[in-house]
């Protein structure tokens, strides 16, 4: 399931009867995840913004998807309660909830307490079941994004290195 794209999930075979109008109405009845702890969404480091835009292309999010919230989550995930390493998002870039990695032998992923409370779930379901429950509640498919999607090299880092090399070369010629 980790390699699935939003397009895969939105496919006719994956979700029969998806109705964008019904989804818009259902989404009004549920709040998305609380992003207040993430600070100003416009002040996210460019590295995370670029990684989010790369993810947008790779997972085929909507063309007008706002990836700022996902970028802010990636930058500040360790400041959230429970270190939510998994975000549950739809193709618009809306974060609907988080999952935590459990302790023990199998280390299963479960929906976070805050996500369960917001959706009114009496239990803490494993991530797969939780995603199905969220999809029913908001009327549209969701996928998971892990914090590991925001690690590694980026074009931002390459541009920074090129800029430092250019400045170093100019300083040597002076």
mmCIF file of C-alpha atoms in Angstrom:
data_model
loop_
_atom_site.group_PDB
_atom_site.id
_atom_site.type_symbol
_atom_site.label_atom_id
_atom_site.label_comp_id
_atom_site.label_asym_id
_atom_site.label_seq_id
_atom_site.Cartn_x
_atom_site.Cartn_y
_atom_site.Cartn_z
ATOM 1 C CA UNK A 1 0.000 0.000 0.000
ATOM 2 C CA UNK A 2 2.980 2.304 0.484
ATOM 3 C CA UNK A 3 3.569 2.707 -3.261
ATOM 4 C CA UNK A 4 -0.027 3.545 -4.158
ATOM 5 C CA UNK A 5 -0.731 6.929 -5.628
ATOM 6 C CA UNK A 6 -3.783 9.077 -5.007
ATOM 7 C CA UNK A 7 -4.759 8.350 -8.602
ATOM 8 C CA UNK A 8 -4.642 4.618 -7.847
ATOM 9 C CA UNK A 9 -6.899 5.126 -4.881
ATOM 10 C CA UNK A 10 -9.257 7.390 -6.815
ATOM 11 C CA UNK A 11 -9.549 4.888 -9.685
ATOM 12 C CA UNK A 12 -12.987 3.518 -10.498
ATOM 13 C CA UNK A 13 -11.972 0.044 -9.369
ATOM 14 C CA UNK A 14 -10.573 1.332 -6.074
ATOM 15 C CA UNK A 15 -13.539 3.462 -5.008
ATOM 16 C CA UNK A 16 -16.842 2.855 -6.674
ATOM 17 C CA UNK A 17 -19.440 5.580 -6.351
ATOM 18 C CA UNK A 18 -17.081 8.420 -5.373
ATOM 19 C CA UNK A 19 -19.173 11.559 -5.611
ATOM 20 C CA UNK A 20 -17.274 14.868 -5.350
ATOM 21 C CA UNK A 21 -20.443 16.795 -4.414
ATOM 22 C CA UNK A 22 -21.324 14.365 -1.633
ATOM 23 C CA UNK A 23 -17.706 14.412 -0.492
ATOM 24 C CA UNK A 24 -17.704 18.212 -0.248
ATOM 25 C CA UNK A 25 -20.816 18.064 1.953
ATOM 26 C CA UNK A 26 -19.394 15.318 4.181
ATOM 27 C CA UNK A 27 -16.074 17.154 4.569
ATOM 28 C CA UNK A 28 -17.961 20.104 6.062
ATOM 29 C CA UNK A 29 -19.146 17.916 8.949
ATOM 30 C CA UNK A 30 -15.643 16.869 10.052
ATOM 31 C CA UNK A 31 -12.711 19.061 10.993
ATOM 32 C CA UNK A 32 -9.355 18.349 9.456
ATOM 33 C CA UNK A 33 -6.357 17.795 11.710
ATOM 34 C CA UNK A 34 -5.356 20.618 14.065
ATOM 35 C CA UNK A 35 -2.425 22.409 12.465
ATOM 36 C CA UNK A 36 -2.052 25.239 14.988
ATOM 37 C CA UNK A 37 1.037 23.619 16.525
ATOM 38 C CA UNK A 38 2.779 23.733 13.163
ATOM 39 C CA UNK A 39 3.123 27.510 13.181
ATOM 40 C CA UNK A 40 2.854 29.763 10.138
ATOM 41 C CA UNK A 41 2.288 27.640 7.036
ATOM 42 C CA UNK A 42 3.960 30.319 4.925
ATOM 43 C CA UNK A 43 7.179 30.195 6.985
ATOM 44 C CA UNK A 44 8.096 26.561 6.249
ATOM 45 C CA UNK A 45 11.702 25.920 5.229
ATOM 46 C CA UNK A 46 12.050 25.665 1.424
ATOM 47 C CA UNK A 47 13.534 22.155 1.727
ATOM 48 C CA UNK A 48 10.222 20.818 3.088
ATOM 49 C CA UNK A 49 8.147 22.792 0.602
ATOM 50 C CA UNK A 50 10.168 21.333 -2.252
ATOM 51 C CA UNK A 51 9.871 17.802 -0.849
ATOM 52 C CA UNK A 52 6.099 18.280 -0.524
ATOM 53 C CA UNK A 53 5.856 19.463 -4.133
ATOM 54 C CA UNK A 54 7.892 16.440 -5.244
ATOM 55 C CA UNK A 55 5.509 14.222 -3.287
ATOM 56 C CA UNK A 56 2.567 16.002 -4.922
ATOM 57 C CA UNK A 57 3.877 14.974 -8.336
ATOM 58 C CA UNK A 58 4.876 11.450 -7.312
ATOM 59 C CA UNK A 59 1.554 10.646 -5.629
ATOM 60 C CA UNK A 60 -0.485 12.564 -8.236
ATOM 61 C CA UNK A 61 -2.272 14.903 -5.875
ATOM 62 C CA UNK A 62 -4.750 17.389 -7.347
ATOM 63 C CA UNK A 63 -3.107 20.047 -9.502
ATOM 64 C CA UNK A 64 -4.315 22.781 -7.126
ATOM 65 C CA UNK A 65 -3.464 20.851 -3.933
ATOM 66 C CA UNK A 66 -2.094 23.056 -1.163
ATOM 67 C CA UNK A 67 0.970 21.227 0.122
ATOM 68 C CA UNK A 68 1.949 23.800 2.775
ATOM 69 C CA UNK A 69 0.278 21.891 5.624
ATOM 70 C CA UNK A 70 2.061 18.674 4.698
ATOM 71 C CA UNK A 71 5.379 20.536 4.438
ATOM 72 C CA UNK A 72 4.803 22.118 7.873
ATOM 73 C CA UNK A 73 3.906 18.717 9.331
ATOM 74 C CA UNK A 74 7.150 17.270 7.989
ATOM 75 C CA UNK A 75 9.177 20.145 9.401
ATOM 76 C CA UNK A 76 7.555 20.001 12.862
ATOM 77 C CA UNK A 77 6.338 16.393 13.215
ATOM 78 C CA UNK A 78 8.540 15.752 16.232
ATOM 79 C CA UNK A 79 6.882 18.648 18.092
ATOM 80 C CA UNK A 80 3.424 17.077 17.799
ATOM 81 C CA UNK A 81 2.079 14.932 20.631
ATOM 82 C CA UNK A 82 3.103 11.324 20.091
ATOM 83 C CA UNK A 83 5.535 12.148 17.274
ATOM 84 C CA UNK A 84 3.016 11.414 14.521
ATOM 85 C CA UNK A 85 5.197 9.862 11.837
ATOM 86 C CA UNK A 86 2.289 9.073 9.514
ATOM 87 C CA UNK A 87 -0.174 11.623 8.120
ATOM 88 C CA UNK A 88 -3.511 10.616 6.593
ATOM 89 C CA UNK A 89 -4.209 12.967 3.671
ATOM 90 C CA UNK A 90 -6.480 13.271 0.690
ATOM 91 C CA UNK A 91 -5.524 14.440 -2.789
ATOM 92 C CA UNK A 92 -6.144 18.097 -1.929
ATOM 93 C CA UNK A 93 -3.314 18.001 0.603
ATOM 94 C CA UNK A 94 -5.711 18.178 3.575
ATOM 95 C CA UNK A 95 -4.373 16.337 6.587
ATOM 96 C CA UNK A 96 -7.248 14.448 8.184
ATOM 97 C CA UNK A 97 -5.330 12.679 10.886
ATOM 98 C CA UNK A 98 -2.212 11.006 12.128
ATOM 99 C CA UNK A 99 -1.051 7.557 13.060
ATOM 100 C CA UNK A 100 1.386 6.444 15.694
ATOM 101 C CA UNK A 101 3.714 3.495 15.586
ATOM 102 C CA UNK A 102 2.863 1.015 18.310
ATOM 103 C CA UNK A 103 5.290 -0.628 20.684
ATOM 104 C CA UNK A 104 6.101 -4.278 20.695
ATOM 105 C CA UNK A 105 7.070 -7.027 18.337
ATOM 106 C CA UNK A 106 5.009 -6.046 15.283
ATOM 107 C CA UNK A 107 4.955 -2.289 15.774
ATOM 108 C CA UNK A 108 1.605 -1.849 14.039
ATOM 109 C CA UNK A 109 0.439 1.646 13.160
ATOM 110 C CA UNK A 110 -2.705 2.938 14.850
ATOM 111 C CA UNK A 111 -4.734 6.096 14.400
ATOM 112 C CA UNK A 112 -3.714 8.672 16.982
ATOM 113 C CA UNK A 113 -5.922 9.519 19.943
ATOM 114 C CA UNK A 114 -6.541 13.034 18.597
ATOM 115 C CA UNK A 115 -7.681 11.644 15.230
ATOM 116 C CA UNK A 116 -9.996 9.105 16.866
ATOM 117 C CA UNK A 117 -11.482 11.770 19.140
ATOM 118 C CA UNK A 118 -12.088 14.195 16.262
ATOM 119 C CA UNK A 119 -13.883 11.545 14.216
ATOM 120 C CA UNK A 120 -15.742 10.146 17.231
ATOM 121 C CA UNK A 121 -14.240 6.658 17.027
ATOM 122 C CA UNK A 122 -14.644 4.648 20.242
ATOM 123 C CA UNK A 123 -11.577 2.565 19.471
ATOM 124 C CA UNK A 124 -8.049 3.102 18.190
ATOM 125 C CA UNK A 125 -8.130 1.116 14.962
ATOM 126 C CA UNK A 126 -5.092 -0.059 13.083
ATOM 127 C CA UNK A 127 -4.185 2.311 10.279
ATOM 128 C CA UNK A 128 -5.755 0.325 7.414
ATOM 129 C CA UNK A 129 -9.141 0.050 9.103
ATOM 130 C CA UNK A 130 -8.856 3.622 10.338
ATOM 131 C CA UNK A 131 -8.290 4.881 6.794
ATOM 132 C CA UNK A 132 -11.460 3.095 5.662
ATOM 133 C CA UNK A 133 -13.415 4.683 8.494
ATOM 134 C CA UNK A 134 -12.059 8.141 7.641
ATOM 135 C CA UNK A 135 -12.876 7.630 3.951
ATOM 136 C CA UNK A 136 -16.482 6.803 4.836
ATOM 137 C CA UNK A 137 -16.719 9.849 7.091
ATOM 138 C CA UNK A 138 -15.309 12.368 4.599
ATOM 139 C CA UNK A 139 -16.595 10.688 1.438
ATOM 140 C CA UNK A 140 -13.275 10.561 -0.362
ATOM 141 C CA UNK A 141 -10.207 8.336 -0.454
ATOM 142 C CA UNK A 142 -7.137 9.028 1.659
ATOM 143 C CA UNK A 143 -3.550 7.844 1.555
ATOM 144 C CA UNK A 144 -0.758 7.818 4.093
ATOM 145 C CA UNK A 145 2.378 9.903 3.932
ATOM 146 C CA UNK A 146 5.253 8.933 6.168
ATOM 147 C CA UNK A 147 7.877 11.254 7.550
ATOM 148 C CA UNK A 148 10.493 9.285 5.618
ATOM 149 C CA UNK A 149 9.063 10.802 2.407
ATOM 150 C CA UNK A 150 10.686 14.055 3.496
ATOM 151 C CA UNK A 151 14.205 12.787 4.021
ATOM 152 C CA UNK A 152 17.158 12.708 1.684
ATOM 153 C CA UNK A 153 18.539 15.019 -0.936
ATOM 154 C CA UNK A 154 16.426 17.584 -2.727
ATOM 155 C CA UNK A 155 16.877 20.078 -5.502
ATOM 156 C CA UNK A 156 16.871 22.766 -2.807
ATOM 157 C CA UNK A 157 20.005 21.246 -1.272
ATOM 158 C CA UNK A 158 21.646 20.966 -4.677
ATOM 159 C CA UNK A 159 20.945 24.638 -5.401
ATOM 160 C CA UNK A 160 22.397 25.593 -2.000
ATOM 161 C CA UNK A 161 25.594 23.626 -2.691
ATOM 162 C CA UNK A 162 25.916 25.169 -6.173
ATOM 163 C CA UNK A 163 25.449 28.652 -4.698
ATOM 164 C CA UNK A 164 28.132 28.042 -2.040
ATOM 165 C CA UNK A 165 30.510 26.658 -4.687
ATOM 166 C CA UNK A 166 29.879 29.665 -6.930
ATOM 167 C CA UNK A 167 30.496 32.117 -4.067
ATOM 168 C CA UNK A 168 33.651 30.220 -3.101
ATOM 169 C CA UNK A 169 34.958 30.391 -6.663
ATOM 170 C CA UNK A 170 34.208 34.115 -6.827
ATOM 171 C CA UNK A 171 35.997 34.700 -3.515
ATOM 172 C CA UNK A 172 39.085 32.845 -4.762
ATOM 173 C CA UNK A 173 39.218 34.993 -7.920
ATOM 174 C CA UNK A 174 39.118 38.244 -5.958
#
